[in-house]
Amino acid sequence: MKEADNFFDKVYTIARLIPFGSVTSYGAIAKYLGAARSARMVGWAMNNSHHQAKEVPAHRVVNRKGVLTGKHHFEGTSLMQQLLENEGIIVIENQIQDFERVFWDPTEGLP
DNA sequence: ATTTTGACGACGT
DNA sequence: GACGTCGCCAAAA
C-alpha cells in the first residue's frame, strides 16, 4: 500500500515535502499531480488535511499570489503568519514578501 | 437528486 | 494589465 494513491493523499505528501523556509502554491502542486486546473481540489484537500493523522504543513501552501488566503482556517487569526515568519518568511497583510524567493516548485524541487 | 460554494488558476475580454 | 468568466471536482445544504 503506497502512500499517495489518491489525489488528496498526494497533495498531503507534497505538502510535507516542502522544505523549511519555503512555500508553494496550490496550482503548483496540482500541476505536479497532472491536474493543473484542479487547484481547488488541492485547497479542498488542505481543508481535509485536518483529518489526516500526520500533520500537514498547510501553512506553507498559499495561492499563487503569495497571499495567505486560508489563514482563517488555522487556529487563531495569525497562526499561519506566525509559522511562516518563524521560518524566515516575511508576511505583511497576509501577503508573503519576496514570494519568488521562498517559492518552491515541486516540479523543480523534486527529482 | 440538484444547487451552491469553495485554502485556485487559467484564459478571455 | 485589471476585471470577468469558466473549469475542476468534491462536500455540504
XYZ file of N, CA and C (backbone and C1' of nucleotides) in Angstrom:
515
model
N 0.848 -1.180 0.000
C 0.000 0.000 0.000
C 0.892 1.243 0.000
N 0.856 1.915 -1.062
C 1.704 3.099 -1.169
C 0.988 4.289 -0.553
N 1.784 5.145 -0.082
C 1.175 6.386 0.347
C 0.966 7.234 -0.906
N -0.105 7.898 -0.978
C -0.382 8.769 -2.106
C -0.826 8.009 -3.346
N -1.912 7.313 -3.228
C -2.509 6.729 -4.420
C -3.642 7.625 -4.887
N -4.168 8.374 -3.982
C -5.261 9.268 -4.323
C -4.737 10.680 -4.495
N -5.510 11.445 -5.189
C -5.113 12.829 -5.431
C -4.868 13.572 -4.118
N -5.764 13.381 -3.194
C -5.645 14.081 -1.916
C -4.393 13.659 -1.166
N -4.181 12.356 -1.120
C -3.003 11.867 -0.396
C -1.723 12.403 -1.019
N -1.736 12.508 -2.315
C -0.552 13.055 -2.988
C -0.326 14.494 -2.548
N -1.398 15.212 -2.458
C -1.286 16.607 -2.021
C -0.638 16.672 -0.642
N -1.084 15.817 0.244
C -0.513 15.828 1.601
C 0.965 15.475 1.548
N 1.289 14.520 0.699
C 2.684 14.106 0.582
C 3.556 15.255 0.097
N 3.105 15.925 -0.927
C 3.882 17.050 -1.454
C 4.027 18.141 -0.398
N 2.929 18.409 0.276
C 2.951 19.467 1.283
C 4.010 19.173 2.347
N 4.120 17.921 2.712
C 5.117 17.563 3.733
C 6.529 17.658 3.186
N 6.665 17.641 1.886
C 7.989 17.702 1.264
C 8.476 19.130 1.080
N 7.621 20.062 1.360
C 8.048 21.452 1.217
C 9.174 21.739 2.209
N 10.319 22.203 1.713
C 11.463 22.470 2.581
C 11.162 23.567 3.595
N 11.891 23.524 4.677
C 11.752 24.546 5.708
C 12.089 25.909 5.116
N 11.263 26.861 5.416
C 11.512 28.209 4.928
C 11.078 28.414 3.492
N 10.323 27.472 2.963
C 9.842 27.628 1.593
C 8.326 27.494 1.552
N 7.744 27.967 0.504
C 6.299 27.853 0.332
C 6.004 27.442 -1.107
N 4.814 27.009 -1.322
C 4.404 26.647 -2.676
C 2.952 27.041 -2.860
N 2.485 26.903 -4.069
C 1.112 27.308 -4.356
C 0.246 26.084 -4.640
N -1.013 26.239 -4.496
C -1.959 25.156 -4.760
C -1.831 24.690 -6.203
N -1.763 25.639 -7.084
C -1.683 25.311 -8.500
C -0.409 24.552 -8.828
N 0.679 24.896 -8.164
C 1.948 24.219 -8.415
C 1.830 22.745 -8.050
N 1.205 22.482 -6.936
C 1.003 21.100 -6.511
C 0.068 20.374 -7.479
N -1.007 21.043 -7.808
C -1.982 20.453 -8.726
C -1.325 20.141 -10.065
N -0.538 21.055 -10.521
C 0.143 20.867 -11.799
C 1.105 19.691 -11.735
N 1.791 19.589 -10.640
C 2.728 18.483 -10.456
C 1.981 17.143 -10.494
N 0.777 17.154 -10.011
C -0.029 15.939 -9.990
C -0.736 15.690 -11.311
N -0.550 16.602 -12.247
C -1.163 16.427 -13.554
C -2.553 16.998 -13.630
N -2.943 17.734 -12.613
C -4.270 18.334 -12.595
C -4.130 19.833 -12.415
N -3.492 20.451 -13.366
C -3.143 21.858 -13.245
C -4.346 22.730 -12.940
N -5.494 22.363 -13.473
C -6.660 23.224 -13.270
C -7.513 22.771 -12.113
N -6.994 21.877 -11.337
C -7.759 21.406 -10.178
C -7.190 21.971 -8.891
N -6.680 23.168 -9.006
C -6.071 23.800 -7.834
C -7.046 23.828 -6.659
N -8.314 23.963 -6.971
C -9.297 23.998 -5.893
C -9.302 22.707 -5.117
N -9.079 21.635 -5.812
C -9.052 20.342 -5.131
C -7.921 20.302 -4.131
N -6.812 20.924 -4.499
C -5.692 20.981 -3.568
C -6.111 21.744 -2.319
N -6.768 22.822 -2.541
C -7.257 23.612 -1.408
C -8.232 22.810 -0.564
N -9.090 22.087 -1.235
C -10.047 21.264 -0.504
C -9.317 20.169 0.276
N -8.305 19.646 -0.336
C -7.515 18.616 0.333
C -6.892 19.168 1.608
N -6.454 20.390 1.516
C -5.853 21.031 2.688
C -6.890 21.146 3.806
N -8.085 21.493 3.404
C -9.150 21.624 4.376
C -9.375 20.283 5.059
N -9.282 19.245 4.281
C -9.466 17.905 4.814
C -8.199 17.432 5.518
N -7.129 18.155 5.348
C -5.840 17.755 5.918
C -5.929 17.597 7.428
N -6.884 18.267 8.011
C -7.032 18.136 9.468
C -7.433 16.726 9.851
N -8.001 16.023 8.909
C -8.403 14.633 9.171
C -7.189 13.734 9.215
N -6.178 14.120 8.499
C -5.006 13.257 8.380
C -4.338 13.065 9.726
N -3.891 11.836 9.923
C -3.204 11.518 11.173
C -1.939 12.347 11.270
N -1.230 12.426 10.154
C 0.010 13.202 10.144
C -0.313 14.670 9.947
N 0.464 15.471 10.568
C 0.253 16.897 10.428
C 0.744 17.375 9.069
N -0.032 18.166 8.452
C 0.343 18.685 7.140
C 0.669 20.168 7.265
N 1.857 20.542 6.841
C 2.265 21.957 6.922
C 1.516 22.813 5.913
N 0.233 22.879 6.064
C -0.592 23.627 5.120
C -0.254 25.110 5.149
N 0.363 25.531 6.203
C 0.732 26.955 6.294
C 1.779 27.314 5.261
N 2.440 26.290 4.700
C 3.440 26.565 3.665
C 2.806 26.583 2.281
N 1.530 26.407 2.236
C 0.851 26.421 0.944
C -0.051 27.648 0.846
N 0.220 28.444 -0.145
C -0.571 29.655 -0.353
C -1.008 29.697 -1.812
N -1.791 30.670 -2.141
C -2.197 30.780 -3.537
C -1.057 31.350 -4.361
N -1.265 31.436 -5.636
C -0.150 31.805 -6.497
C 0.261 33.263 -6.327
N -0.540 34.028 -5.670
C -0.197 35.420 -5.420
C 0.710 35.550 -4.204
N 0.811 34.473 -3.457
C 1.597 34.537 -2.234
C 0.780 35.105 -1.083
N -0.515 35.034 -1.210
C -1.394 35.554 -0.165
C -1.904 34.399 0.698
N -1.925 34.638 1.978
C -2.364 33.597 2.914
C -3.894 33.530 2.937
N -4.415 33.065 1.857
C -5.868 33.025 1.705
C -6.555 32.181 2.771
N -5.886 31.135 3.170
C -6.553 30.197 4.080
C -6.169 30.361 5.527
N -5.638 31.489 5.854
C -5.194 31.657 7.232
C -6.359 31.558 8.217
N -7.536 31.827 7.741
C -8.707 31.760 8.614
C -8.994 30.346 9.064
N -8.495 29.420 8.293
C -8.742 28.012 8.624
C -7.822 27.522 9.719
N -6.839 28.294 10.026
C -5.931 27.909 11.104
C -6.456 28.410 12.432
N -5.856 27.938 13.454
C -6.241 28.409 14.779
C -5.971 29.908 14.877
N -6.653 30.512 15.777
C -6.392 31.924 15.966
C -6.591 32.701 14.680
N -5.939 33.810 14.591
C -6.124 34.658 13.416
C -4.829 34.864 12.655
N -3.707 34.644 13.317
C -2.432 34.887 12.635
C -1.435 33.763 12.884
N -1.958 32.600 13.233
C -1.066 31.470 13.472
C -0.283 31.131 12.220
N -0.960 31.128 11.095
C -0.293 30.795 9.840
C 0.855 31.758 9.571
N 0.599 33.018 9.769
C 1.635 34.020 9.548
C 2.779 33.817 10.523
N 2.429 33.510 11.747
C 3.460 33.294 12.762
C 4.366 32.141 12.360
N 3.753 31.067 11.878
C 4.534 29.898 11.472
C 5.467 30.235 10.328
N 4.981 30.983 9.377
C 5.803 31.343 8.231
C 6.943 32.270 8.651
N 6.634 33.208 9.491
C 7.682 34.128 9.952
C 8.713 33.371 10.765
N 8.244 32.346 11.410
C 9.152 31.510 12.194
C 10.172 30.812 11.302
N 9.807 30.658 10.045
C 10.708 30.006 9.089
C 11.501 31.027 8.292
N 11.383 32.263 8.667
C 12.155 33.309 7.995
C 11.420 33.954 6.849
N 10.140 33.658 6.748
C 9.350 34.247 5.665
C 8.624 35.490 6.196
N 8.767 36.550 5.470
C 8.129 37.789 5.903
C 6.715 37.875 5.327
N 5.780 38.100 6.206
C 4.387 38.195 5.762
C 3.780 39.493 6.267
N 3.279 40.261 5.340
C 2.634 41.516 5.702
C 1.245 41.569 5.078
N 0.243 41.784 5.900
C -1.133 41.871 5.400
C -1.512 40.629 4.622
N -1.150 39.485 5.169
C -1.441 38.192 4.525
C -0.701 38.007 3.206
N 0.229 38.890 2.910
C 0.972 38.805 1.662
C 2.424 38.454 1.955
N 2.890 37.381 1.344
C 4.275 36.971 1.539
C 5.207 37.907 0.779
N 6.212 38.390 1.480
C 7.201 39.255 0.836
C 8.279 38.380 0.220
N 8.836 38.853 -0.870
C 9.849 38.069 -1.597
C 9.299 36.695 -1.932
N 8.087 36.685 -2.394
C 7.414 35.413 -2.659
C 8.223 34.538 -3.610
N 8.752 35.118 -4.654
C 9.530 34.352 -5.629
C 10.727 33.684 -4.969
N 11.280 34.380 -4.004
C 12.491 33.881 -3.354
C 12.210 32.641 -2.520
N 11.082 32.618 -1.876
C 10.762 31.490 -0.998
C 9.891 30.442 -1.687
N 9.484 30.749 -2.904
C 8.625 29.814 -3.624
C 9.372 28.529 -3.975
N 8.709 27.435 -3.720
C 9.294 26.118 -4.011
C 8.371 25.350 -4.945
N 8.865 25.083 -6.132
C 8.040 24.367 -7.095
C 8.360 22.876 -7.050
N 7.396 22.039 -6.781
C 7.626 20.591 -6.693
C 8.198 20.042 -7.992
N 7.856 20.648 -9.086
C 8.384 20.170 -10.368
C 9.895 20.379 -10.441
N 10.373 21.419 -9.783
C 11.805 21.697 -9.800
C 12.492 21.160 -8.558
N 11.753 21.180 -7.473
C 12.343 20.758 -6.201
C 12.447 19.246 -6.078
N 11.523 18.540 -6.675
C 11.543 17.086 -6.578
C 12.211 16.476 -7.800
N 12.908 15.364 -7.649
C 13.627 14.718 -8.748
C 12.720 13.996 -9.732
P -29.145 10.072 -7.265
O -29.848 11.347 -7.618
C -31.105 11.298 -8.245
C -31.668 12.693 -8.236
C -30.663 13.705 -8.754
O -31.219 14.517 -9.788
C -31.399 14.259 -6.537
P -30.207 15.340 -10.685
O -30.342 16.801 -10.049
C -31.647 17.343 -9.847
C -31.548 18.689 -9.160
C -30.578 19.667 -9.839
O -31.157 20.974 -9.844
C -29.991 19.383 -7.573
P -30.415 22.205 -10.555
O -29.789 22.981 -9.319
C -30.649 23.404 -8.266
C -29.862 24.145 -7.204
C -28.855 25.154 -7.766
O -28.985 26.397 -7.084
C -27.785 23.660 -6.271
P -28.079 27.648 -7.397
O -26.980 27.576 -6.251
C -27.400 27.553 -4.891
C -26.198 27.529 -3.955
C -25.089 28.513 -4.344
O -24.729 29.276 -3.199
C -24.207 26.319 -4.106
P -23.688 30.509 -3.324
O -22.369 29.894 -2.680
C -22.479 29.152 -1.461
C -21.234 28.311 -1.274
C -19.925 29.075 -1.507
O -19.048 28.828 -0.420
C -19.882 27.043 -2.660
P -18.188 30.058 0.130
O -16.761 29.342 0.048
C -16.545 28.149 0.790
C -15.505 27.309 0.087
C -14.280 28.124 -0.370
O -13.088 27.641 0.258
C -15.027 26.627 -2.052
P -12.629 28.756 1.387
O -11.084 28.497 1.264
C -10.136 29.564 1.433
C -8.785 29.054 0.973
C -8.750 28.370 -0.413
O -7.926 29.124 -1.257
C -7.383 27.286 1.170
P -8.388 29.918 -2.380
O -8.079 28.983 -3.643
C -7.028 28.058 -3.630
C -6.458 27.844 -5.010
C -5.721 29.051 -5.576
O -4.520 28.617 -6.185
C -7.461 28.429 -7.025
P -3.544 29.586 -6.984
O -3.999 29.298 -8.492
C -3.976 27.954 -8.931
C -4.292 27.872 -10.404
C -3.550 28.929 -11.228
O -3.050 28.314 -12.393
C -5.902 29.116 -11.565
P -2.086 29.158 -13.362
O -2.926 29.142 -14.724
C -3.448 27.905 -15.194
C -4.493 28.159 -16.278
C -3.981 29.098 -17.373
O -4.330 28.571 -18.641
C -6.018 29.917 -16.446
P -3.653 29.264 -19.908
O -4.966 29.934 -20.527
C -6.149 29.149 -20.682
C -7.357 30.034 -20.948
C -7.125 31.044 -22.079
O -8.198 30.953 -23.003
C -7.999 32.111 -20.148
P -8.108 31.959 -24.308
O -9.261 33.001 -23.922
C -10.552 32.519 -23.561
C -11.530 33.686 -23.358
C -11.450 34.739 -24.461
O -12.777 35.181 -24.797
C -10.973 35.721 -22.341
P -12.910 36.276 -25.947
O -13.125 37.627 -25.139
C -14.211 37.719 -24.200
C -14.189 39.076 -23.499
C -14.040 40.240 -24.470
O -15.016 41.246 -24.197
C -12.455 40.409 -22.729
P 2.007 44.559 -17.231
O 0.449 44.858 -16.979
C 0.132 46.116 -16.371
C -1.346 46.152 -16.083
C -1.811 45.030 -15.148
O -2.867 45.504 -14.332
C -2.980 44.884 -17.155
P -2.835 45.265 -12.801
O -4.386 45.563 -12.495
C -4.945 46.829 -12.834
C -6.407 46.687 -13.244
C -7.225 45.859 -12.251
O -8.485 46.504 -12.044
C -7.386 44.916 -14.436
P -9.464 45.953 -10.928
O -10.479 45.092 -11.807
C -11.316 45.765 -12.741
C -12.124 44.767 -13.557
C -12.930 43.773 -12.711
O -14.291 43.811 -13.124
C -11.695 42.632 -14.387
P -15.372 42.915 -12.424
O -15.489 41.739 -13.502
C -15.642 42.079 -14.874
C -15.995 40.873 -15.732
C -16.897 39.846 -15.039
O -17.850 39.337 -15.964
C -14.838 38.837 -15.680
P -18.917 38.262 -15.499
O -18.331 36.896 -16.093
C -18.032 36.815 -17.486
C -17.457 35.442 -17.849
C -18.243 34.264 -17.256
O -18.544 33.327 -18.289
C -15.932 34.066 -16.752
P -19.408 32.059 -17.986
O -18.251 30.955 -17.989
C -17.420 30.818 -19.144
C -16.291 29.831 -18.875
C -16.788 28.449 -18.407
O -16.228 27.449 -19.233
C -15.109 29.299 -16.944
P -16.689 25.972 -19.102
O -15.493 25.316 -18.240
C -14.159 25.389 -18.724
C -13.185 24.790 -17.709
C -13.667 23.464 -17.098
O -12.593 22.564 -16.992
C -13.199 24.996 -15.394
P -12.970 20.972 -16.990
O -11.822 20.330 -16.070
C -10.934 21.115 -15.335
C -10.948 20.753 -13.833
C -11.926 19.641 -13.441
O -11.212 18.429 -13.218
C -12.051 21.492 -11.923
P -12.094 17.066 -13.310
O -12.593 16.946 -11.796
C -11.639 16.758 -10.774
C -12.286 16.942 -9.406
C -13.389 15.920 -9.105
O -13.103 15.321 -7.888
C -14.079 18.103 -8.530
P -13.934 14.008 -7.450
O -14.258 14.416 -5.936
C -13.294 15.165 -5.220
C -13.913 15.934 -4.071
C -15.029 15.160 -3.353
O -14.862 15.286 -1.947
C -15.815 17.298 -4.024
P -15.615 14.302 -1.036
O -16.463 15.367 -0.184
C -15.764 16.345 0.558
C -16.709 17.442 1.033
C -17.879 16.911 1.870
O -18.101 17.819 2.933
C -18.690 18.175 0.083
P -18.933 17.301 4.170
O -19.983 18.488 4.310
C -19.521 19.823 4.349
C -20.637 20.790 3.979
C -21.930 20.544 4.765
O -22.453 21.791 5.205
C -22.365 20.475 2.444
P -23.695 21.814 6.242
O -24.892 22.392 5.375
C -24.727 23.588 4.627
C -25.959 23.865 3.776
C -27.263 23.492 4.479
O -28.223 24.534 4.316
C -27.134 22.404 2.367
